[in-house]
Coordinates of N, CA and C and ligand atoms in Angstrom, one line a residue:
X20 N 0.8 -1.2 0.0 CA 0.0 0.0 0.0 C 0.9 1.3 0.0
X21 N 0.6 2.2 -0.8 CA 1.4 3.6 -0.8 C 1.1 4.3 0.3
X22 N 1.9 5.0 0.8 CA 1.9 5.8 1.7 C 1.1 7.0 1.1
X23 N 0.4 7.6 2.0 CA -0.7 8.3 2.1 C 0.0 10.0 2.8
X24 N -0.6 11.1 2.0 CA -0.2 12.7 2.8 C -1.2 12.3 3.9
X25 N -0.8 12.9 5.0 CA -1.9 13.2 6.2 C -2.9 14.3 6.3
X26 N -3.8 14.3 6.5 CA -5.0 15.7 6.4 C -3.6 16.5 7.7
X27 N -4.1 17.9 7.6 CA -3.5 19.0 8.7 C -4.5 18.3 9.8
X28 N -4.1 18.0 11.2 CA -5.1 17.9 12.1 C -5.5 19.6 12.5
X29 N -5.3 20.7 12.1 CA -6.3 21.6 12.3 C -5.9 22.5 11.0
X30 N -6.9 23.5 10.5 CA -6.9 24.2 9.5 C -5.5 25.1 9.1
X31 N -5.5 25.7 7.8 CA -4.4 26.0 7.6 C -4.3 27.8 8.2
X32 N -5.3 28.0 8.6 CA -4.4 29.3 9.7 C -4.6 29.5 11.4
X33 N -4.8 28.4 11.2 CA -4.7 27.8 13.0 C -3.6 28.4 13.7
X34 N -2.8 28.4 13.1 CA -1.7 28.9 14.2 C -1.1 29.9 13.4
X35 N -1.9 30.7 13.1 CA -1.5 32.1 13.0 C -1.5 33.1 14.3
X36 N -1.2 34.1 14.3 CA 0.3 34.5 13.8 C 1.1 33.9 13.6
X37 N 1.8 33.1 14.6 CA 2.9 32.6 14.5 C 3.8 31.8 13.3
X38 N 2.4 30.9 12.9 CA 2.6 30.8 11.3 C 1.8 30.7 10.2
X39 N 1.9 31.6 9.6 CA 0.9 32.0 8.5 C 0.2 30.9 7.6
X40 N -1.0 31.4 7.3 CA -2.2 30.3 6.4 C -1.5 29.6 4.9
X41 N -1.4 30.9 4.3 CA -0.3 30.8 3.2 C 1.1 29.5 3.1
X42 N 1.8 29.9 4.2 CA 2.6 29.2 4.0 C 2.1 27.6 4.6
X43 N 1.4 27.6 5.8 CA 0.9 26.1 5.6 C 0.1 25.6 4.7
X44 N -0.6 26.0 3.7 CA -1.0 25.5 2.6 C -0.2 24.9 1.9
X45 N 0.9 25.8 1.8 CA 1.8 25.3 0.6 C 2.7 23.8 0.8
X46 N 3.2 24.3 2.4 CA 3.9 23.4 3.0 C 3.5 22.3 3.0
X47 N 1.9 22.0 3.2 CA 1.6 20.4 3.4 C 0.8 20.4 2.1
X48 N 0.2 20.9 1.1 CA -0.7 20.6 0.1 C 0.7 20.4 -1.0
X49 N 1.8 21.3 -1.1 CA 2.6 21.1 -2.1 C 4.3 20.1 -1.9
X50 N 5.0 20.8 -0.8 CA 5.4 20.1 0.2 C 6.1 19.1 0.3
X51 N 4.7 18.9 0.8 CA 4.8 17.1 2.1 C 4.1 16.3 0.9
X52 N 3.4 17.0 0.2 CA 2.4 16.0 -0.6 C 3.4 15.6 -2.3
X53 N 4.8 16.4 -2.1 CA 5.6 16.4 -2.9 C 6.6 15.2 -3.0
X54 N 7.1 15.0 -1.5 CA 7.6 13.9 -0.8 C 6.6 12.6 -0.9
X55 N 5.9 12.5 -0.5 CA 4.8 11.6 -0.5 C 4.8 10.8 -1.7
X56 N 4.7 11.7 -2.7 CA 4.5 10.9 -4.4 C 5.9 10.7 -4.9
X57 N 6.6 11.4 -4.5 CA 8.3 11.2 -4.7 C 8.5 9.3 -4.3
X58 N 8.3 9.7 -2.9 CA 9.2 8.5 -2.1 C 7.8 7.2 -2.7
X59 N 6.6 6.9 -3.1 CA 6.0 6.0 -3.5 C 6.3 6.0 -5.2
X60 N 6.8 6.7 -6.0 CA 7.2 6.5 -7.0 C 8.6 6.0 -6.8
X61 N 9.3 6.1 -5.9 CA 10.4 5.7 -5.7 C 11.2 4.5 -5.0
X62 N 9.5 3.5 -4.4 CA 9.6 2.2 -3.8 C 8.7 1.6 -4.8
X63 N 7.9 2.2 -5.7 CA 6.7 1.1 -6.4 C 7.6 0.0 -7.1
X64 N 7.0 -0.8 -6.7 CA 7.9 -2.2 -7.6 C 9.1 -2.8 -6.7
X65 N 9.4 -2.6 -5.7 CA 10.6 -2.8 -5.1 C 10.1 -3.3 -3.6
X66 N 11.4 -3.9 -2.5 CA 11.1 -4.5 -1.9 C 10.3 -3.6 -0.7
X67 N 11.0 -2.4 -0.6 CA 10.5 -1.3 0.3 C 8.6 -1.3 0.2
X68 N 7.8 -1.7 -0.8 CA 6.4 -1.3 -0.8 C 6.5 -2.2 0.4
X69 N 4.9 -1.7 0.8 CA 4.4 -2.0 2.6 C 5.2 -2.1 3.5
X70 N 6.4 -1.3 3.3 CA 7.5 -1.4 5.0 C 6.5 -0.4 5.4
X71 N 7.2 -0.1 6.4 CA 7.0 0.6 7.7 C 8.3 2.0 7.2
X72 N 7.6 2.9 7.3 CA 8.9 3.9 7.2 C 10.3 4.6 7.8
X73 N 9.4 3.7 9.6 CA 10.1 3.8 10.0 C 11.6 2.8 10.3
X74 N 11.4 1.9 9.3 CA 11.7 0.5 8.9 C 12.8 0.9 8.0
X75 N 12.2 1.6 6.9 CA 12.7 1.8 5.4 C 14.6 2.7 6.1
X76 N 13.8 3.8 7.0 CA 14.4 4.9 7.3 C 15.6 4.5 8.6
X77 N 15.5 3.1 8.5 CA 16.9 2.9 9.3 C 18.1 1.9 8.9
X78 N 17.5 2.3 7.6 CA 18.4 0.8 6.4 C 18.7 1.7 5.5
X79 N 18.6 3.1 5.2 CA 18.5 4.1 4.5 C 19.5 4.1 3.9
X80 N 20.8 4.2 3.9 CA 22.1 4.2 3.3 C 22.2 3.3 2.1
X81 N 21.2 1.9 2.5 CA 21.4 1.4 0.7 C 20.3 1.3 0.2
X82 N 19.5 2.5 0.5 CA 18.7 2.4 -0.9 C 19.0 3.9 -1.7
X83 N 18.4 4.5 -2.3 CA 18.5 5.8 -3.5 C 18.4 6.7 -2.7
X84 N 19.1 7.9 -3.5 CA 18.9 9.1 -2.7 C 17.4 9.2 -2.9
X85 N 16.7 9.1 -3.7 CA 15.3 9.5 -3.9 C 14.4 9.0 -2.6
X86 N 15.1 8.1 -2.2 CA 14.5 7.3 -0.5 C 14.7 8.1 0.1
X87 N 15.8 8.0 0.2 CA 16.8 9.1 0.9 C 16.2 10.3 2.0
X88 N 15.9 11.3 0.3 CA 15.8 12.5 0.6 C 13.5 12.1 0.9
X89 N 12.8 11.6 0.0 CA 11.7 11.4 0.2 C 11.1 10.7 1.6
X90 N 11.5 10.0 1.5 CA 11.1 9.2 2.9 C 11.5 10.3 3.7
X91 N 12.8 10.5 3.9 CA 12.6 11.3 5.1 C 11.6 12.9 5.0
X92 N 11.7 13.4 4.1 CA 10.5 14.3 4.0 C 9.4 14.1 4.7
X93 N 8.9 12.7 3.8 CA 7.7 12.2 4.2 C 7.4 11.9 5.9
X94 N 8.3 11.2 6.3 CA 8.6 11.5 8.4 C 8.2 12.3 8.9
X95 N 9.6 13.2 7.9 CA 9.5 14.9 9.0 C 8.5 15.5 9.2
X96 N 7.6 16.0 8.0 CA 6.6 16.4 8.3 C 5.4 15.8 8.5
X97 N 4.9 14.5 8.5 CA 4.4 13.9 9.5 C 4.4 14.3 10.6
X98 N 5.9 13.9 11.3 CA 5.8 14.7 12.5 C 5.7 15.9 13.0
X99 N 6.2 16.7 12.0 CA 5.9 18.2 12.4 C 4.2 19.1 12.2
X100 N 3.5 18.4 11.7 CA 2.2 18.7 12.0 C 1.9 18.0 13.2
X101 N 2.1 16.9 13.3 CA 1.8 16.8 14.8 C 2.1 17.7 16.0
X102 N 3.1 18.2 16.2 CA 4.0 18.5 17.2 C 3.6 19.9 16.9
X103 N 2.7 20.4 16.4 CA 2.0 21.7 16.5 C 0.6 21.7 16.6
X104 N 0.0 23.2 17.4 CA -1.2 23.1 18.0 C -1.9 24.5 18.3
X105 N -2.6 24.7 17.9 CA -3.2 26.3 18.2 C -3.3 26.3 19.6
X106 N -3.5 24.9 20.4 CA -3.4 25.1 21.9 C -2.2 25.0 22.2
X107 N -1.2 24.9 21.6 CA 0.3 24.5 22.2 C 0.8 25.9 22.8
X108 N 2.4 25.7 23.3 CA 3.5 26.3 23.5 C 3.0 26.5 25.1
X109 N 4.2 27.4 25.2 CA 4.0 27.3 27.3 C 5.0 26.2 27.0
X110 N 5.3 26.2 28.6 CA 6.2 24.7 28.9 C 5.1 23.9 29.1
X111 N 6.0 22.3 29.1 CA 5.4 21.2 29.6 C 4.6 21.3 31.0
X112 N 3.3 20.2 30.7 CA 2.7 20.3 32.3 C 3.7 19.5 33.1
X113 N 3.9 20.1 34.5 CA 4.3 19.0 34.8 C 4.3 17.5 35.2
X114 N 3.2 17.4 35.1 CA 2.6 16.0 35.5 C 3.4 15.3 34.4
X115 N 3.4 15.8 33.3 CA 3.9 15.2 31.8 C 5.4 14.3 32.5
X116 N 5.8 13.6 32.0 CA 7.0 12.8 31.7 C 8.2 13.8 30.9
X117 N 7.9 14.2 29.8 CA 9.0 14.9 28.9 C 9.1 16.4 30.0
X118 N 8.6 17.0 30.7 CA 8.6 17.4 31.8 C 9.9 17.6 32.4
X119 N 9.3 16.4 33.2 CA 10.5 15.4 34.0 C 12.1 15.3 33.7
X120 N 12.0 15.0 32.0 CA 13.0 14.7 31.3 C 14.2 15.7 30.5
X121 N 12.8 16.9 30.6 CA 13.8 18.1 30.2 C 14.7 18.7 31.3
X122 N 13.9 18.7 32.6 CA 14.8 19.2 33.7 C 15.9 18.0 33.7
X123 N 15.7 16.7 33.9 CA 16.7 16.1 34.4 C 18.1 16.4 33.1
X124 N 18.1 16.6 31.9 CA 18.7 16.4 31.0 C 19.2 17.9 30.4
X125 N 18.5 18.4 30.6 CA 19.2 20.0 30.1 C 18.6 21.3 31.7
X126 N 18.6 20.5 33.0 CA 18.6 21.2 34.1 C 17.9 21.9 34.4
X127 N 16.8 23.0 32.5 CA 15.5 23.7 32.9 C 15.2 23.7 31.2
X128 N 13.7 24.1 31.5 CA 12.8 24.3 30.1 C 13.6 25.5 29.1
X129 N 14.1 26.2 30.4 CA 14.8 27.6 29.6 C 16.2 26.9 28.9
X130 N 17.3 26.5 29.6 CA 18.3 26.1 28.5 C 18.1 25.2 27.4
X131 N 16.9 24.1 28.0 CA 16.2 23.3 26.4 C 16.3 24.2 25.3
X132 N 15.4 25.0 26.1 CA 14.5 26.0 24.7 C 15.8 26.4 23.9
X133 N 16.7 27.3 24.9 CA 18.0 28.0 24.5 C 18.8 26.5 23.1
X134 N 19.1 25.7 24.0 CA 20.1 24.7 23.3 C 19.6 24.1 21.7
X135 N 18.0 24.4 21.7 CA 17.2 23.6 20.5 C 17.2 24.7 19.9
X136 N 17.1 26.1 20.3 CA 17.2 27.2 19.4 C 18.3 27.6 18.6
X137 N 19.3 27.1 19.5 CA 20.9 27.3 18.7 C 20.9 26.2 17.7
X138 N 20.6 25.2 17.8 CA 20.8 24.4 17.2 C 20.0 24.3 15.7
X139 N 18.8 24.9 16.1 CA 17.7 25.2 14.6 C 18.8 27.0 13.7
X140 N 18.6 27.6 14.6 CA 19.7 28.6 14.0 C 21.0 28.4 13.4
X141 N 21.6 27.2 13.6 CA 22.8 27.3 13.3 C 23.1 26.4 12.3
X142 N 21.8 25.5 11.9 CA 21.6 24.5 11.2 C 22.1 24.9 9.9
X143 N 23.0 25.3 8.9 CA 23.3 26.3 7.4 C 22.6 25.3 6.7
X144 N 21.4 26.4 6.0 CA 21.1 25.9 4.8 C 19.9 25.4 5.1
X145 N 19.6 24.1 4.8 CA 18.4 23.3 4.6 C 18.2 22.4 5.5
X146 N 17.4 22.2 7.0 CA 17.5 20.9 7.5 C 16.2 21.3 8.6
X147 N 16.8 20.9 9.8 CA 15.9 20.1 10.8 C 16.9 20.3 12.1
X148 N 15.8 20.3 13.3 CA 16.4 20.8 14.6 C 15.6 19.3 15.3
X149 N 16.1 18.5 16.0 CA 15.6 17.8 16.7 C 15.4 17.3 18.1
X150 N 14.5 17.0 18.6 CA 14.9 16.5 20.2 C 14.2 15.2 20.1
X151 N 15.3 14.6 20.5 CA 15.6 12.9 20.4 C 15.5 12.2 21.7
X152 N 14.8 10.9 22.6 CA 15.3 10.3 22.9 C 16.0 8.8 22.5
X153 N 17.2 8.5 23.5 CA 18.1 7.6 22.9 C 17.4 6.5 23.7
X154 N 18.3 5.4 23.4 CA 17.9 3.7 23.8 C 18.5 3.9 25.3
X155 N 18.9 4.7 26.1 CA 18.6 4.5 27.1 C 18.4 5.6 27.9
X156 N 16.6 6.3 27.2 CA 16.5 7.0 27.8 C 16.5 8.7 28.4
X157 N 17.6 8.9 27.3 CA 18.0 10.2 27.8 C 17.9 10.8 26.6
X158 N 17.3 12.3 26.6 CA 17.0 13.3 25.8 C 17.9 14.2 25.3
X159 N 18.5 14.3 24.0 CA 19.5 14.7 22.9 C 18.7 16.1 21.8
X160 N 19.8 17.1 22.2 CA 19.1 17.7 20.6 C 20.1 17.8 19.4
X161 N 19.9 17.5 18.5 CA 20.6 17.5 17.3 C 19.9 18.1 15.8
X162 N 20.8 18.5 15.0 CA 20.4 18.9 13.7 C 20.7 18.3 12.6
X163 N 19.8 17.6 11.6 CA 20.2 17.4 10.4 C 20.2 18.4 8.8
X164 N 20.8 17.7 8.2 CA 20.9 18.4 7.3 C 19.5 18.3 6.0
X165 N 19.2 18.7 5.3 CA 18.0 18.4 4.4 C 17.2 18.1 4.9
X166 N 16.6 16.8 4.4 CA 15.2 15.6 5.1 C 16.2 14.3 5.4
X167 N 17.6 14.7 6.4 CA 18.0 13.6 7.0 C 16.9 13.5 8.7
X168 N 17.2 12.5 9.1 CA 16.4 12.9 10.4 C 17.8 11.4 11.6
X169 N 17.3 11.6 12.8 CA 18.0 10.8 13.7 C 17.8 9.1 13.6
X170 N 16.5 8.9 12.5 CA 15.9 7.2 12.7 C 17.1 6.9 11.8
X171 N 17.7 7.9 10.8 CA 18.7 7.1 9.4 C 19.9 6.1 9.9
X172 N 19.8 5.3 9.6 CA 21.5 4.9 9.6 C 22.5 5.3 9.5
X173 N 22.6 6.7 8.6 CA 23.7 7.2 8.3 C 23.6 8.6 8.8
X174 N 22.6 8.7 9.8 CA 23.2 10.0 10.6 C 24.0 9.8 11.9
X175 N 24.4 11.1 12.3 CA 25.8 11.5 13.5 C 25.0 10.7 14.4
X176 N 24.1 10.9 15.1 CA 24.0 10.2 16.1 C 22.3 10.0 15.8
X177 N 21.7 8.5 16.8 CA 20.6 8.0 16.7 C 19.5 8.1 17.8
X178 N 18.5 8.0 17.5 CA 17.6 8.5 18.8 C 15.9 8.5 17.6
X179 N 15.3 8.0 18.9 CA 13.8 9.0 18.1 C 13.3 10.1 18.6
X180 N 12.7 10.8 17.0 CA 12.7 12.0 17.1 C 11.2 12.2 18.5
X181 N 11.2 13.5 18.8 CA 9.6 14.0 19.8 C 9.6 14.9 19.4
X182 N 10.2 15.5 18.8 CA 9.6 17.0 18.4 C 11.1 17.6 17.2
X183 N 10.6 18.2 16.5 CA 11.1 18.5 15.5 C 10.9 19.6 14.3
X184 N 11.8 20.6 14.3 CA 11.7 21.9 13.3 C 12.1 22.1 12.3
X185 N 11.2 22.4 11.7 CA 11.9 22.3 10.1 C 11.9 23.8 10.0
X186 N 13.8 24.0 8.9 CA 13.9 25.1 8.9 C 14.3 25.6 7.9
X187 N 14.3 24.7 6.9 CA 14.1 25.3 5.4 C 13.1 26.6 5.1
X188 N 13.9 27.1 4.3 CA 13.0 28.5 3.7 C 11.5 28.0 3.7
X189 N 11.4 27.4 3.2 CA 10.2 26.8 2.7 C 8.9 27.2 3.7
X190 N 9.2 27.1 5.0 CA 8.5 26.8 6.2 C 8.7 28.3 6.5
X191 N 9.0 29.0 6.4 CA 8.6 30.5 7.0 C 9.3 31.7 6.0
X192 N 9.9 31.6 4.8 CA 10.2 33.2 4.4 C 9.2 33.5 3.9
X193 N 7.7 33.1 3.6 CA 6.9 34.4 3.1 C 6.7 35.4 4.2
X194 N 6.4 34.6 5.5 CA 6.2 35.2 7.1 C 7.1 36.0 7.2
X195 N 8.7 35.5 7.4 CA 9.8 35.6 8.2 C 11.2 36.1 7.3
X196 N 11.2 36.0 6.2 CA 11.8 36.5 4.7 C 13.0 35.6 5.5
X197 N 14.5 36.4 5.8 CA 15.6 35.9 6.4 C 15.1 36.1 7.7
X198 N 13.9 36.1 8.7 CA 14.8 35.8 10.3 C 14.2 34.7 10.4
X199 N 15.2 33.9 10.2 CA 15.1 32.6 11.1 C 15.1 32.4 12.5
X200 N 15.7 32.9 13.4 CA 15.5 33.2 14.3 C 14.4 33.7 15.1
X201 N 13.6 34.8 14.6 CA 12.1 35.2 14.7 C 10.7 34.1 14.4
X202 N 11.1 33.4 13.7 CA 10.5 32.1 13.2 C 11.0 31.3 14.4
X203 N 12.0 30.7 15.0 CA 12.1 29.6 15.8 C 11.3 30.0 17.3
X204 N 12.0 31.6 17.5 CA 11.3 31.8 18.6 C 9.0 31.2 18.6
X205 N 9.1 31.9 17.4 CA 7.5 31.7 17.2 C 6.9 30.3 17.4
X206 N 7.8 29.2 17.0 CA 7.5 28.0 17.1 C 7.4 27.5 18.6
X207 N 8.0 27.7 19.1 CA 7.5 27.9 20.7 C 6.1 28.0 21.5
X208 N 5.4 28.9 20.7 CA 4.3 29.6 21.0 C 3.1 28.1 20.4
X209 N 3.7 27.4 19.5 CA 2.9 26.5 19.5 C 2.9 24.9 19.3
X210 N 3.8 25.2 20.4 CA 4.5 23.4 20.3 C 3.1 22.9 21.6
X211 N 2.8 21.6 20.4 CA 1.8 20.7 21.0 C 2.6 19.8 22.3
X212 N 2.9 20.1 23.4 CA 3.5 19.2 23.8 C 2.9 17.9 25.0
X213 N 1.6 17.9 24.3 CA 0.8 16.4 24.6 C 1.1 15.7 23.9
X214 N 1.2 15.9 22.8 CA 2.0 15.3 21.3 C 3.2 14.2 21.3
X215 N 3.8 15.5 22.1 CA 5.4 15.1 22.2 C 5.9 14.4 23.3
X216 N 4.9 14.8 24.8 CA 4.9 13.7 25.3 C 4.6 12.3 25.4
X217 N 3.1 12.3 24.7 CA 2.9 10.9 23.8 C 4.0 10.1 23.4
X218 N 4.6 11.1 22.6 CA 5.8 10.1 21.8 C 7.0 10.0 22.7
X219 N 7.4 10.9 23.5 CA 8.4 9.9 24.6 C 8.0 9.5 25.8
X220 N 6.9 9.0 25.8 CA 6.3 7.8 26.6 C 6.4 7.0 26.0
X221 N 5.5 7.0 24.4 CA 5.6 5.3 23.5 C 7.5 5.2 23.7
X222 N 8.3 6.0 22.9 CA 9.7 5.3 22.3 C 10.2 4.7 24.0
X223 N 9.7 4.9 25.4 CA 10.4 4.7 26.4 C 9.4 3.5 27.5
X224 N 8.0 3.4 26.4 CA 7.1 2.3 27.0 C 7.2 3.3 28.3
X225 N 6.7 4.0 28.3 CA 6.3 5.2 29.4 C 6.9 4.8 30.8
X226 N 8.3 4.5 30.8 CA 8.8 3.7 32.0 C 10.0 5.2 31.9
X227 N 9.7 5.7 33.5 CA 10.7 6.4 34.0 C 12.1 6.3 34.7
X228 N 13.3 6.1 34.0 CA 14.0 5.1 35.3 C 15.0 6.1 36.0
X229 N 15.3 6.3 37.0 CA 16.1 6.9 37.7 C 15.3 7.8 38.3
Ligands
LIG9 MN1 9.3 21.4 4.9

């Protein structure tokens, strides 16, 4: 079965201001939906039909750049519509687990914010800002380059993703022209992070250890 674009779970100016209607139209109707037919024109016929992507995307190194760069597209923004929310941004509740995990791991919400911001800013060029937990547990932020992400095989270091920015032009210069920076802050204001806690509970089987 081909992999399918995902509907926006809310409209495309939901999270305005922070990010404009316009550019989420484009982003997921042309986009994500650009990836999507890429990376299924790019497994039809081959052994990759009905994997799991997140399957495909950790064997990644021998198949085509067209995998490559598609699949991972197709992930990223997957996950990046999730991990946003007209009700988002604020810190974590604390009851939350990722909560928990940001204090123990980067000591407060503020140097997270700080360390993932440097990291989306400094990213040159085309990529992604991520915050990862690893196999045992502990929360990492790192940046790829294009539509690499942390599931590949052949990235610097490995983890699953919880939340994740994409920082290609694409995603904010009609908004934000060059500030990238003005854009990351904004994304703040609407990070779903029930979302994100969901997902590092599943990758950690919601077990807290230490
Ligand atoms: Mn994008």
């Amino acid at each position: 079965m081909a992999f399918k674009l995902p509907d926006l779970p809310y409209a495309f100016d939901a999270l305005e201001p922070h990010i404009d209607a316009r550019t989420m139209e484009i982003h997921h109707g042309k986009h994500h939906a650009g990836y999507t037919n890429k990376l299924n024109a790019a497994i039809e016929g081959t052994e990759l039909e009905g994997m799991k992507i997140e399957d495909i995307l950790a064997n990644v190194s021998k198949y085509s750049t067209a995998v490559r760069n598609n699949g991972g597209g197709y992930y990223n923004h997957n996950l990046f519509w999730k991990v946003m929310s007209p009700d988002g941004g604020g810190e974590p509740s604390p009851q939350m687990n990722i909560h928990k995990a940001i204090a123990r791991d980067f000591g407060s919400y503020e140097n997270f914010k700080s360390e993932f911001s440097k990291a989306a800013a400094t990213r040159f060029g085309s990529g992604w800002a991520w915050l990862c937990t690893d196999k045992n547990d502990r929360l990492f932020i790192m940046s790829t380059p294009n539509q690499d992400n942390p599931l590949m095989d052949l990235a610097d270091r490995h983890g699953t993703p919880v939340l994740g920015l994409d920082v290609w032009e694409h995603a904010y210069y009609l908004n934000y022209q060059n500030r990238r920076p003005d854009y990351i802050n904004a994304f703040f204001n609407v990070i779903n992070w029930q979302a994100v806690s969901e997902m590092y509970n599943d990758a950690n089987a919601g077990a807290m250890k230490g």
